[in-house]
XYZ file of C-alpha atoms in Angstrom:
785
model
C 263.760 35.777 194.444
C 261.289 36.170 191.542
C 261.462 39.213 189.273
C 259.045 41.716 189.217
C 256.169 41.928 186.272
C 256.920 43.133 183.100
C 260.430 42.288 182.769
C 263.398 43.729 180.647
C 263.716 43.036 177.025
C 266.104 40.538 176.399
C 269.619 41.246 174.784
C 268.764 40.784 171.309
C 265.990 43.298 171.533
C 268.370 45.693 172.994
C 270.765 45.189 170.121
C 268.070 46.452 167.681
C 268.140 49.893 169.032
C 264.352 50.143 168.995
C 263.319 48.578 172.401
C 259.418 47.687 172.935
C 258.515 48.648 176.661
C 261.911 50.074 177.107
C 260.786 51.151 180.562
C 262.315 47.984 181.613
C 265.663 49.374 181.546
C 265.733 50.640 184.952
C 262.155 49.996 185.917
C 261.381 49.650 189.627
C 259.276 47.103 191.210
C 255.825 48.743 190.274
C 254.358 47.542 187.015
C 252.832 50.135 184.487
C 249.261 49.287 185.333
C 249.532 51.051 188.865
C 250.415 54.700 188.134
C 249.038 58.238 189.008
C 249.973 61.777 188.735
C 249.107 64.855 190.913
C 250.557 68.171 191.414
C 253.128 68.589 194.100
C 252.929 71.872 195.959
C 254.562 70.939 199.418
C 257.939 72.465 200.351
C 261.103 70.241 199.315
C 262.649 67.955 202.021
C 260.803 68.495 205.221
C 258.084 66.135 206.632
C 258.102 64.445 203.150
C 261.823 63.650 203.415
C 261.188 62.426 206.928
C 258.561 60.147 206.069
C 260.691 58.660 203.171
C 263.566 58.203 205.313
C 261.356 56.547 208.230
C 259.982 54.079 205.369
C 263.422 53.402 204.253
C 264.819 52.452 207.703
C 261.800 50.376 208.253
C 261.954 48.497 204.981
C 265.846 47.965 205.537
C 267.177 44.548 206.160
C 269.432 46.112 208.725
C 267.243 48.965 210.337
C 269.456 49.435 213.313
C 272.921 49.664 211.406
C 270.792 52.134 209.320
C 269.984 54.289 212.128
C 273.591 54.322 213.372
C 274.710 55.194 210.138
C 272.571 58.261 210.429
C 274.521 59.312 213.335
C 277.990 59.084 212.249
C 277.530 59.675 208.377
C 279.551 62.936 207.247
C 281.166 63.666 210.609
C 284.745 64.205 211.418
C 285.167 62.211 214.457
C 285.256 58.640 213.193
C 282.323 58.911 210.794
C 282.194 57.844 207.158
C 281.570 60.048 204.253
C 278.330 59.629 202.469
C 278.843 57.784 199.268
C 276.076 59.666 197.334
C 276.692 63.211 196.323
C 279.585 65.413 196.353
C 278.101 68.313 198.583
C 280.474 69.566 201.247
C 280.014 68.571 204.800
C 278.498 71.147 207.228
C 282.087 72.924 208.867
C 279.971 73.523 211.863
C 279.881 70.068 212.733
C 276.097 69.585 212.498
C 275.305 66.142 214.065
C 272.580 65.176 211.233
C 274.279 66.435 208.113
C 272.240 64.139 206.055
C 269.763 64.006 203.618
C 266.772 61.729 202.165
C 268.679 60.481 199.258
C 272.109 59.921 201.165
C 270.102 57.692 203.695
C 268.465 55.775 200.806
C 271.858 55.306 199.014
C 273.572 54.061 202.396
C 270.653 51.503 203.470
C 270.492 50.500 199.843
C 274.104 49.004 200.009
C 273.701 48.188 203.707
C 272.038 44.654 202.767
C 273.105 41.169 203.443
C 275.327 39.254 200.989
C 272.577 37.094 199.063
C 274.363 37.598 195.623
C 276.489 34.261 196.423
C 277.509 31.171 194.886
C 273.934 29.466 195.606
C 272.382 32.273 193.964
C 274.206 32.344 190.777
C 273.977 28.591 190.673
C 270.310 29.231 190.582
C 269.836 31.907 188.127
C 271.976 31.696 184.831
C 273.095 34.837 183.265
C 270.345 34.521 180.538
C 267.534 34.563 183.120
C 269.126 37.466 184.974
C 269.159 39.540 181.644
C 265.483 39.541 181.637
C 265.247 41.009 185.560
C 264.729 44.597 186.005
C 267.598 46.564 187.093
C 265.656 47.118 190.472
C 265.444 43.500 190.906
C 269.052 42.901 190.161
C 270.277 45.244 192.848
C 267.590 44.189 195.302
C 269.212 40.765 195.522
C 271.604 42.145 198.172
C 275.420 42.456 198.244
C 277.928 40.538 196.349
C 279.291 37.791 198.667
C 282.730 36.607 196.851
C 284.603 36.872 193.601
C 282.952 35.014 190.599
C 283.983 34.222 187.131
C 281.826 33.435 184.181
C 281.366 29.880 183.012
C 280.379 29.889 179.378
C 279.393 26.188 179.454
C 276.463 26.657 181.979
C 275.991 30.313 181.503
C 276.592 30.926 185.306
C 278.975 32.720 187.204
C 280.930 30.458 189.715
C 283.254 30.998 192.607
C 286.878 31.844 191.798
C 289.804 32.468 194.560
C 290.914 36.014 194.974
C 294.461 34.655 193.848
C 293.084 32.714 190.817
C 291.208 36.175 189.666
C 294.259 38.286 189.988
C 296.149 35.691 187.910
C 293.389 35.827 185.265
C 293.491 39.580 185.116
C 297.506 39.656 185.144
C 297.877 36.824 182.566
C 295.443 38.350 180.189
C 296.754 41.828 180.448
C 300.299 40.479 179.965
C 299.092 38.750 176.663
C 297.931 41.608 174.877
C 299.634 42.996 171.923
C 299.712 46.286 173.524
C 298.994 47.929 176.776
C 296.567 50.380 174.857
C 294.471 47.011 174.055
C 293.134 47.546 177.643
C 290.754 50.277 179.141
C 290.286 50.960 182.665
C 286.981 52.668 183.510
C 286.304 54.759 187.008
C 283.146 55.761 188.561
C 282.728 58.461 191.428
C 282.860 55.888 194.249
C 286.566 55.502 194.344
C 288.626 56.954 197.439
C 291.585 59.247 196.807
C 293.882 56.541 197.650
C 292.482 53.799 195.430
C 292.213 56.361 192.705
C 296.018 57.044 193.149
C 296.791 53.140 192.895
C 294.553 52.545 189.901
C 296.133 55.323 187.907
C 299.660 54.032 188.961
C 299.020 50.543 188.214
C 297.635 51.401 184.737
C 300.441 53.681 183.763
C 303.098 51.527 184.854
C 301.395 48.881 182.875
C 301.828 51.355 179.914
C 298.648 52.990 178.881
C 296.609 56.223 179.456
C 293.298 54.509 178.779
C 291.507 55.825 181.888
C 288.161 56.569 180.889
C 285.940 57.875 183.558
C 282.551 58.932 184.686
C 283.737 62.625 184.420
C 283.795 61.908 180.673
C 280.130 61.774 180.822
C 279.035 64.581 183.302
C 281.395 67.426 184.152
C 284.265 66.966 181.420
C 282.856 70.286 179.862
C 282.941 72.266 183.197
C 286.704 71.092 183.710
C 287.662 72.035 180.427
C 286.052 75.198 180.142
C 287.332 76.462 183.745
C 290.912 75.247 182.854
C 290.795 77.680 179.741
C 289.238 80.412 181.399
C 290.977 80.402 184.847
C 293.942 77.642 184.641
C 292.011 75.179 186.953
C 289.375 72.837 186.172
C 287.630 73.437 189.665
C 285.376 75.953 191.118
C 286.664 78.567 193.432
C 283.961 78.699 195.906
C 283.667 77.055 199.205
C 280.655 77.217 201.920
C 281.805 80.063 203.685
C 281.458 81.932 200.201
C 277.749 80.791 200.091
C 277.252 82.195 203.472
C 278.451 85.717 202.180
C 276.943 85.836 198.535
C 274.303 88.456 197.933
C 273.017 86.267 194.803
C 273.314 82.465 193.998
C 272.110 81.458 190.505
C 271.517 77.907 189.977
C 271.680 76.619 186.147
C 270.380 73.448 184.851
C 270.682 71.996 188.740
C 267.740 70.221 190.720
C 269.203 70.489 193.986
C 266.177 69.079 195.812
C 267.206 65.385 193.907
C 270.778 66.170 193.035
C 272.161 67.648 195.942
C 269.729 67.789 198.812
C 272.122 69.271 201.505
C 272.455 72.488 199.446
C 268.603 73.391 200.534
C 270.054 74.282 203.898
C 272.141 76.661 202.372
C 269.743 78.008 200.018
C 267.529 78.433 203.118
C 270.188 80.372 204.959
C 270.766 82.543 202.035
C 267.114 83.711 201.561
C 266.932 84.386 205.497
C 269.666 87.101 204.807
C 267.983 88.420 201.919
C 270.078 86.822 198.914
C 268.684 86.692 195.499
C 268.230 82.857 194.414
C 267.690 82.569 190.844
C 266.927 78.975 189.304
C 267.674 79.111 185.651
C 266.161 75.717 184.415
C 263.822 74.542 181.412
C 261.857 72.767 184.417
C 260.668 74.572 187.541
C 261.785 72.190 190.237
C 260.134 72.053 193.814
C 263.679 72.931 195.065
C 263.139 76.142 193.506
C 260.528 77.300 195.539
C 260.339 76.496 199.502
C 261.979 74.204 201.708
C 261.637 72.997 205.400
C 265.032 71.672 206.485
C 264.660 68.540 208.581
C 267.271 69.271 210.947
C 265.695 72.669 212.014
C 263.545 71.030 214.504
C 261.328 74.249 215.346
C 260.425 74.607 211.770
C 259.478 70.976 211.214
C 257.400 71.232 214.412
C 255.532 74.375 213.234
C 255.470 73.652 209.482
C 257.281 76.921 208.741
C 258.893 77.127 205.360
C 261.486 78.850 203.810
C 262.236 80.052 200.309
C 264.720 78.390 198.253
C 264.257 80.521 195.076
C 263.247 84.002 194.537
C 263.007 83.684 190.810
C 262.915 81.209 188.058
C 263.861 81.665 184.649
C 262.739 78.736 182.134
C 265.150 78.799 179.723
C 264.715 76.629 176.665
C 267.139 73.646 176.462
C 270.407 74.679 174.804
C 269.666 78.323 175.506
C 271.828 79.059 178.494
C 274.700 80.278 176.415
C 272.486 82.816 175.136
C 270.720 83.859 178.230
C 274.189 84.593 179.395
C 275.282 86.495 176.448
C 272.061 88.236 176.767
C 272.953 89.354 180.373
C 276.376 90.354 179.464
C 274.732 92.484 176.702
C 272.530 94.282 179.270
C 275.636 94.834 181.523
C 277.694 96.588 178.797
C 274.529 98.755 177.938
C 274.601 99.630 181.527
C 278.151 100.538 181.610
C 277.558 102.780 178.487
C 276.117 105.326 180.989
C 277.911 104.204 184.282
C 281.243 102.732 183.589
C 281.617 101.799 187.308
C 279.106 98.729 187.016
C 282.267 97.155 185.378
C 285.171 95.952 187.779
C 287.607 97.777 185.411
C 290.675 97.579 187.974
C 289.753 93.735 188.132
C 289.699 93.610 184.179
C 292.653 95.351 183.428
C 294.804 93.706 185.953
C 293.594 90.124 185.639
C 291.894 89.358 182.556
C 292.734 89.153 179.004
C 290.695 89.204 175.950
C 288.342 91.601 177.092
C 287.945 94.073 174.314
C 287.297 91.067 171.891
C 284.457 89.952 174.432
C 282.697 93.243 174.254
C 282.793 93.261 170.570
C 281.497 90.125 170.308
C 278.589 90.717 172.623
C 277.959 94.101 170.745
C 277.898 92.020 167.420
C 275.043 89.643 169.161
C 271.537 91.089 168.320
C 268.760 91.182 171.146
C 266.675 89.133 168.467
C 269.382 86.225 168.340
C 269.573 86.061 172.290
C 265.750 86.096 172.674
C 265.179 83.512 169.946
C 268.197 80.950 171.154
C 267.555 81.621 174.808
C 263.513 81.551 174.812
C 263.474 84.437 177.301
C 262.094 87.781 176.623
C 264.329 90.821 176.341
C 262.475 92.276 179.259
C 263.048 89.425 181.225
C 266.814 89.119 180.525
C 267.231 92.700 181.441
C 265.524 92.294 184.612
C 267.908 89.333 185.444
C 270.973 91.375 184.690
C 269.509 93.975 186.921
C 269.364 91.608 189.737
C 273.181 90.502 188.922
C 274.178 94.465 188.679
C 272.383 94.997 192.072
C 274.482 92.127 193.969
C 277.951 92.888 195.050
C 278.749 89.044 195.488
C 277.476 86.567 192.866
C 277.914 82.699 192.745
C 276.986 80.969 189.455
C 276.421 77.137 190.334
C 275.433 74.709 187.592
C 275.245 70.898 187.091
C 274.805 68.614 184.189
C 271.896 70.321 182.346
C 274.706 72.770 181.445
C 277.404 70.371 180.484
C 275.645 67.436 178.285
C 275.292 69.657 175.208
C 277.416 70.250 172.005
C 278.388 73.478 173.395
C 278.703 72.678 177.148
C 282.204 74.175 177.118
C 281.233 77.450 175.565
C 278.157 77.764 177.934
C 280.526 77.619 180.925
C 282.907 79.990 179.434
C 280.324 82.471 179.051
C 278.963 82.252 182.651
C 282.452 82.503 183.496
C 282.795 85.860 181.496
C 279.698 87.195 183.475
C 281.393 86.722 186.656
C 284.587 88.228 185.324
C 282.855 91.417 184.396
C 282.216 92.553 187.990
C 285.241 90.683 189.334
C 283.221 87.836 190.897
C 286.062 85.582 190.974
C 288.624 85.546 193.772
C 287.063 87.325 196.359
C 284.832 86.319 199.284
C 281.030 85.559 198.456
C 281.592 85.008 194.593
C 282.636 82.617 191.915
C 281.846 79.558 189.791
C 280.651 76.699 191.480
C 280.220 73.337 189.305
C 278.058 71.215 191.329
C 279.744 67.419 191.157
C 276.953 64.625 191.548
C 278.866 61.724 192.691
C 280.975 61.394 196.124
C 284.369 61.586 194.865
C 284.261 62.213 191.152
C 286.294 65.500 191.804
C 288.793 63.401 193.750
C 289.087 60.977 190.958
C 290.388 63.418 188.377
C 292.528 65.376 191.139
C 294.389 62.051 191.982
C 295.160 61.155 188.450
C 292.132 59.577 186.815
C 292.488 61.542 183.442
C 292.808 59.936 179.800
C 294.493 63.482 178.993
C 297.097 63.914 181.659
C 299.329 66.989 181.896
C 303.178 66.713 181.239
C 303.787 68.237 184.700
C 301.744 65.357 186.592
C 303.387 62.499 184.390
C 306.895 64.028 185.082
C 306.179 64.053 188.925
C 304.857 60.599 188.792
C 307.993 59.314 187.030
C 310.339 61.178 189.385
C 308.532 59.931 192.651
C 307.357 56.584 191.695
C 310.261 55.497 189.383
C 307.876 54.418 186.447
C 308.058 55.689 182.878
C 304.263 56.681 182.147
C 303.119 56.943 178.530
C 302.500 60.321 177.156
C 300.423 59.774 174.646
C 296.588 60.640 175.436
C 294.485 57.851 175.908
C 290.795 56.817 175.391
C 287.865 58.716 177.077
C 284.733 56.787 177.543
C 282.901 56.931 174.361
C 286.244 56.253 172.301
C 286.667 53.203 174.550
C 283.476 51.836 173.573
C 284.088 52.507 170.024
C 287.544 50.762 170.371
C 285.868 47.727 172.078
C 283.494 47.625 169.287
C 286.336 47.424 166.553
C 288.190 45.048 168.620
C 291.161 47.482 169.269
C 290.266 47.394 173.227
C 290.104 43.670 174.316
C 290.188 44.010 178.003
C 287.745 46.338 179.913
C 288.055 46.862 183.677
C 285.444 48.789 185.568
C 285.804 50.170 189.137
C 282.338 50.979 190.524
C 279.336 52.074 188.812
C 276.906 50.606 186.328
C 278.799 51.337 183.071
C 276.477 49.857 180.391
C 273.508 52.068 181.951
C 275.446 55.030 182.323
C 276.903 55.197 179.029
C 275.010 56.199 175.927
C 273.717 53.982 173.280
C 273.394 50.955 175.041
C 272.644 48.449 172.032
C 276.160 49.149 170.840
C 277.750 49.551 174.235
C 276.540 46.150 174.844
C 277.837 44.925 171.584
C 281.239 46.483 172.531
C 281.436 44.868 176.075
C 280.473 41.291 174.432
C 283.330 41.937 172.014
C 286.106 41.812 174.837
C 288.172 38.988 175.754
C 287.775 40.041 179.604
C 285.684 42.232 181.166
C 286.461 42.894 185.092
C 283.611 44.535 187.302
C 284.574 45.874 190.837
C 281.114 46.257 192.556
C 279.271 46.106 195.796
C 276.043 44.861 194.278
C 274.790 43.069 191.209
C 274.081 45.192 188.288
C 273.213 45.011 184.530
C 277.124 45.568 183.651
C 277.814 42.079 185.309
C 275.358 40.507 182.735
C 276.786 42.145 179.716
C 280.227 40.834 179.709
C 283.147 39.725 177.666
C 284.109 36.160 176.529
C 285.611 35.715 180.268
C 284.172 37.913 182.975
C 284.968 38.644 186.716
C 282.954 40.161 189.406
C 285.080 41.151 192.276
C 283.080 42.405 195.247
C 284.328 45.456 197.196
C 283.784 47.151 200.815
C 281.096 49.401 200.975
C 282.095 52.933 202.196
C 280.417 52.277 205.460
C 282.249 49.059 206.256
C 285.455 48.774 208.481
C 288.710 48.334 206.347
C 291.112 46.514 208.344
C 294.661 45.858 206.802
C 298.083 44.535 208.358
C 298.472 47.854 209.884
C 295.040 48.050 211.288
C 292.028 50.046 210.771
C 292.297 52.157 207.625
C 290.696 55.248 206.751
C 290.015 56.654 202.928
C 289.864 60.008 201.869
C 287.502 61.779 199.507
C 287.302 65.393 197.753
C 284.140 67.062 197.686
C 282.930 69.396 194.829
C 284.644 72.298 196.857
C 287.884 70.999 197.050
C 287.777 69.717 200.744
C 289.629 66.483 201.408
C 288.856 64.692 204.550
C 289.214 61.155 206.275
C 286.344 58.571 206.266
C 286.181 55.323 208.501
C 283.581 52.738 208.092
C 281.352 51.880 210.974
C 280.117 48.438 210.295
C 281.643 44.909 209.879
C 281.871 43.924 206.283
C 278.680 42.207 204.441
C 280.770 38.975 203.765
C 284.080 37.937 205.124
C 285.236 37.691 201.498
C 284.993 41.279 200.492
C 288.201 43.285 199.917
C 288.807 46.944 199.823
C 289.224 48.749 196.724
C 293.087 49.101 197.536
C 293.365 45.557 198.246
C 291.773 44.479 194.987
C 293.842 46.854 192.969
C 297.113 45.953 194.735
C 296.512 42.148 193.799
C 295.673 42.840 190.374
C 298.837 45.221 189.795
C 301.071 42.534 191.551
C 299.647 39.867 189.092
C 300.026 42.188 186.081
C 303.463 43.695 187.080
C 305.718 40.931 188.379
C 308.867 42.621 188.401
C 307.663 45.865 189.517
C 309.679 47.778 192.079
C 306.416 49.574 193.278
C 305.498 48.442 196.816
C 301.848 47.308 196.098
C 301.475 45.275 199.260
C 303.104 48.118 201.601
C 300.578 50.142 199.985
C 297.907 47.681 200.743
C 298.879 47.064 204.149
C 298.989 50.544 205.456
C 297.082 53.527 203.350
C 299.359 56.055 205.173
C 301.923 54.874 202.862
C 299.801 55.658 199.722
C 298.917 59.040 201.104
C 302.898 59.612 201.907
C 303.615 59.144 198.051
C 300.528 61.114 196.946
C 302.011 63.998 198.982
C 305.020 64.033 196.930
C 303.210 63.806 193.322
C 300.136 65.850 194.004
C 300.322 69.714 194.324
C 298.291 70.616 197.435
C 298.580 67.414 199.200
C 301.705 68.098 200.942
C 301.679 66.671 204.624
C 298.664 64.942 203.519
C 298.338 62.286 206.434
C 298.379 64.836 209.294
C 296.125 67.458 207.051
C 293.614 64.812 206.380
C 292.940 64.032 210.102
C 292.538 67.599 211.183
C 288.965 68.577 212.041
C 286.990 68.787 208.675
C 290.111 67.879 206.778
C 291.802 70.706 204.587
C 290.961 72.427 201.448
C 293.332 71.954 198.249
C 294.695 75.172 197.308
C 292.782 76.755 194.418
C 295.205 79.246 192.503
C 292.050 81.158 190.749
C 290.611 81.578 194.149
C 293.478 83.835 195.022
C 293.502 85.475 191.695
C 296.628 83.640 190.255
C 295.502 82.311 186.877
C 297.532 79.361 185.285
C 296.615 80.152 181.712
C 299.098 80.991 178.983
C 298.791 84.519 179.578
C 298.871 84.299 183.528
C 295.346 86.010 183.210
C 291.668 84.873 183.386
C 290.535 84.499 179.685
C 287.503 85.959 178.099
C 285.987 83.846 175.437
C 284.344 85.337 172.529
C 282.955 82.859 170.478
C 279.449 83.215 168.620
C 276.114 81.696 169.850
C 275.271 78.393 168.524
C 273.104 77.803 165.647
C 271.386 74.466 166.760
C 269.115 75.558 169.662
C 265.922 75.047 167.277
C 265.380 71.339 166.757
C 263.359 71.729 163.720
C 259.824 71.469 162.377
C 257.755 69.139 164.252
C 260.455 67.900 166.518
C 261.178 68.435 170.112
C 264.601 69.194 172.009
C 264.619 66.432 174.856
C 266.588 66.277 178.168
C 267.155 63.798 180.479
C 266.755 64.034 184.149
C 266.967 62.023 187.420
C 263.694 61.163 189.308
C 263.683 62.042 193.097
C 263.879 58.184 193.677
C 266.976 57.394 192.289
C 270.777 57.866 192.460
C 272.585 57.895 189.234
C 271.586 54.574 187.592
C 270.249 53.028 190.611
C 266.434 53.212 191.013
C 264.786 53.067 194.456
C 261.264 52.993 193.128
C 259.193 54.234 190.279
C 258.185 57.181 192.154
C 259.284 60.835 191.787
C 257.725 62.594 194.406
C 258.677 66.027 193.684
C 257.245 65.799 190.069
C 253.994 64.288 191.496
C 254.480 60.692 189.626
C 253.881 57.358 191.089
C 254.493 54.310 189.655
C 255.779 55.166 186.098
C 259.167 55.903 184.713
C 258.257 55.286 181.214
C 257.250 59.067 180.594
C 257.774 61.975 178.624
C 256.992 65.675 180.164
C 255.808 67.809 177.693
C 254.374 71.206 177.225
C 250.624 70.964 176.936
C 250.635 72.907 173.620
C 253.013 70.390 172.257
C 250.658 67.681 173.622
C 247.473 69.165 172.001
C 249.403 69.811 168.628
C 249.824 65.994 168.429
C 246.521 64.958 169.749
C 247.659 63.957 172.905
C 245.836 63.522 176.187
C 247.576 62.957 179.514
C 249.150 59.286 179.743
C 248.480 58.476 176.224
C 250.949 56.183 174.785
C 253.574 57.532 172.527
C 256.674 56.413 170.516
C 259.930 58.481 170.845
C 262.333 58.587 168.137
C 265.722 60.323 168.130
C 267.866 61.581 165.202
C 271.671 60.833 165.419
C 274.373 62.840 163.864
C 275.559 59.622 161.855
C 272.076 59.226 160.221
C 270.775 56.773 162.130
C 267.303 56.672 164.578
C 266.443 54.988 167.462
C 262.728 54.724 168.835
C 261.423 53.677 172.197
C 257.827 52.382 172.123
C 255.229 52.632 174.666
C 255.891 55.741 176.890
C 253.370 57.945 178.149
C 253.056 61.665 177.664
C 252.625 63.700 180.920
C 251.702 67.531 180.760
C 254.232 69.631 182.436
C 255.292 73.328 182.710
C 258.233 73.288 180.188
C 258.764 75.448 177.598
C 257.231 74.727 174.242
C 259.432 72.675 171.764
C 261.297 71.129 174.736
C 260.504 67.724 176.500
C 262.066 65.574 179.338
C 262.346 61.973 180.600
C 264.408 59.922 182.993
C 267.735 58.593 182.371
C 269.285 55.928 182.431
C 266.395 54.725 180.279
C 266.488 57.469 177.597
C 270.087 57.123 177.152
C 269.471 54.587 174.550
C 268.442 57.725 172.385
C 271.742 59.086 172.406
C 274.158 57.600 169.743
C 277.700 57.062 170.019
C 278.094 59.846 167.418
C 276.063 62.310 169.603
C 279.212 63.563 171.499
C 280.239 67.239 172.024
C 283.170 68.004 169.818
C 284.430 70.331 172.686
C 284.210 67.885 175.608
C 283.738 64.291 173.994
C 280.705 64.216 176.093
C 277.537 62.440 175.119
C 274.638 65.027 174.474
C 272.074 63.458 176.454
C 270.687 66.644 177.536
C 269.940 67.938 174.020
C 268.374 65.139 171.820
C 266.346 65.820 168.940
C 263.136 63.861 168.833
C 260.040 63.277 167.517
C 256.882 62.248 169.621
C 254.080 60.308 168.025
C 250.890 58.868 169.363
C 251.025 55.186 169.460
C 248.535 53.695 167.000
C 245.710 51.618 168.922
C 246.460 47.856 168.533
C-alpha cells in the first residue's frame, strides 16, 4: 500500500518542536489542495448520519459483518458493547441503539489482517514513519506478534512465548519495579483491567498512568473532594425526568451521539436544554434521531437545545460563580429558592461559600466569563425555575489549569438547590471512551487508596506497594530522564494522545523496551525503545474462546452501569490473543514464583470476576449480576446522599476566580476539539461535516474580528506559536485560518495535531492533566514564499 500525498514529517523534524506542515500528524487521505468550507445548517444525525453509515458499510472490507454488527451492538442478548464512547445503552432494549461514530469505529477495526510479516518485511520503520496516521491504521489489522530488529529497521515475527519471555526477563532485570510504567487506554475490559493492575502491583509498582490522566482526572478529583466519590450521580432515568439539562464544554453530536436521543426526548417534554460552550455546535440546535423512522421519513426535526451560552475559553468557573451570585441575590428576597433543609443536613462550608460569592464582583464575573450580567441572570432564572437540574460536562471543562475548581463550582451550584441525590438531578461527567470509567473502578490508578490496597492484599495474597506512582506526564518525564526504562501500553495511540510529541517521542526512544498491545498499526509502534514488541489483541467484536469456552467481558459506562459483552465474529487472525490472555502470559513470565492463578484466570473469566467481587465494593455476586438484562448499576453513595468525605457531608468549595483567563495583548486562547470524522486519535477522513469543513484538518477556527485584526482572509496560511510555562515556544507552520462564530480572543483547532503546542510543563497543578483546552498562542499571517 502506498502512502497518501503530503506525508508526515520525519522524526528529526518532530524533535524540533516546530513542525512544517504539521497537518501530516494525523492527516487523512485527502491532500490539502482539495478543500472547501460551507455553513452547516442541517440537523445533527438524521439523513447525514444515515448516508455516512451507508458509505462506511459500502467501503468496508467486510460489509456483511458490518451490517451484522449493527444488529447486535449494545444489546444485552449476546451482543457486544460498542468500543466507542461510554454513553449508556438504552435500558428499553432499543434494537438500533447505535450511532454514526460507533459504526465507524467498529468497521474501522473490522478489517483483514494485512499488517503481517510480509507487510513489515516490505516496509522498514524509517519509511513507515513518513506515512500519515490515517495510512498507518488503514493498512488493516495486526496479524501476529512482532519484535523490532535494529539491524534491518524492521519488525519481524516473534512467538508469543518468546515475546512474554522478553517482557519478563527485561522487567526482572530492572533495578527497581519503579523503573517501568504501565499505561492503559479506555479500551480494556474490566477483567483485563483487574488483571493488569494485579500484575503490576504484585510486580511492585503503582506506575499505572492512564488516559484518565489526560481527560477526566479533574472530574474525579473534584467530585471526590465534593461528594466523596469520583463519579457522577445520574442515570438515564434521571435524564428522562430532568426539568433542565445543562451541557458544558461538550459536543454531543461528535463525542456521544446517542445522547441526542435523550436530548430530543427532553425537549418534547418541555425541558430546558442549555449548551455552554465557546463554539455553537450542530448538536446544540436540532436533530433527527435515525431510529425514529417517522421523523426520518417526514424530515421532522426536534430541538436539542433551547439556549446557547458562548462562554470564553476558561470562563466556565466565572459563569457558574455568576449563576450562584444571582441565586443568592434572589434568596435575599425569597429564601425558599435555596434548599435550606438539604444544605443544613447534608452539606458543609455553606456560609464560607456564600461569603466568597458575595466577595466576587459582577465586574469580575462578566470579565472572566465573557457573558453579560443580564445573560447570566437570565441563565440563573432558568436554573431557579427548574425543580430538577442535571449539569453534564466533557473535556472542555477539565483540560484547564483550574479544571478541578470549575467542577467544584458547578457542584456548588447544584448543592444550592438540593440537585444531588434526588431523581432527575445531579452532576454527569460525559466520559469519552468505552471503559475509561471502568478502568479506574477496577484498579487502574497511580494514586490508589489505602482501602483498595488493603483489600487487594487480603484477597489476592500480595503485598502491593503503598507509594503513589507516576501519572501520564510524570511518566513521560521519567522516561526522558532515564528513570523509567520499560513502557507497556494496553491499547490506544499513546504518542499521539500525549502532549508535546517531540519530547514524548524522545522519552519513548530512551527506553530499553516498549510494548504495545493493539489491534491496528499506529504511530506508537514506530516511536519505540531500543527493543520493542507489538502484541496484537482481539477487538471487542471478535469471539474470545478460552479453555472453558466462549468468554464474555464487562465494561462500565459513564453512568456506572456494568454489563457483559460477547464478540460476534471470528478473530481476524488465528494468532490474535485476548487482552486477558496477553496479560496472563506477561504476568507469568515476569513473576515465575507467583501464587496468583494466572492461567486459571485466563482459562475462565468467571474466576477473575469472582475475585473482583471480593475486592471491589459494589461488585458483589458479580457473575450473576453481570448476566442480568442490562447488567447492574454500581452503587453510588452520593446518589443516596451518603457523602464519603471527611466531614460526612457534601463539601462546598470557596476558592477565588482564576486570574489567567485573559491571554494577553495580541494573543489568543486556543482550545483543541475533535472533528466529526474522528474518534480520539483515529482520523477517518479530513472532513468535519458539522462544522462545514471538507478535506482539511490544518485549520484554526477564529473570530472574524480577530482575523481582520491580523489581516487574514478565509484560508490564508498562518503560523501558530504557543508559549509554555517553562519559557519554551512551539510553532506550527502552514495552517489555515477559518472564520467561525467563536468569542473574540478565542480560537480552536483539531487534536491530536495541536497537542504538539502543549508542553510537558503545561499541566494543571490541580489534576496533573495537560491543559490542551487552554493554550496561549499567537497567530501570524505566513509571509509569501
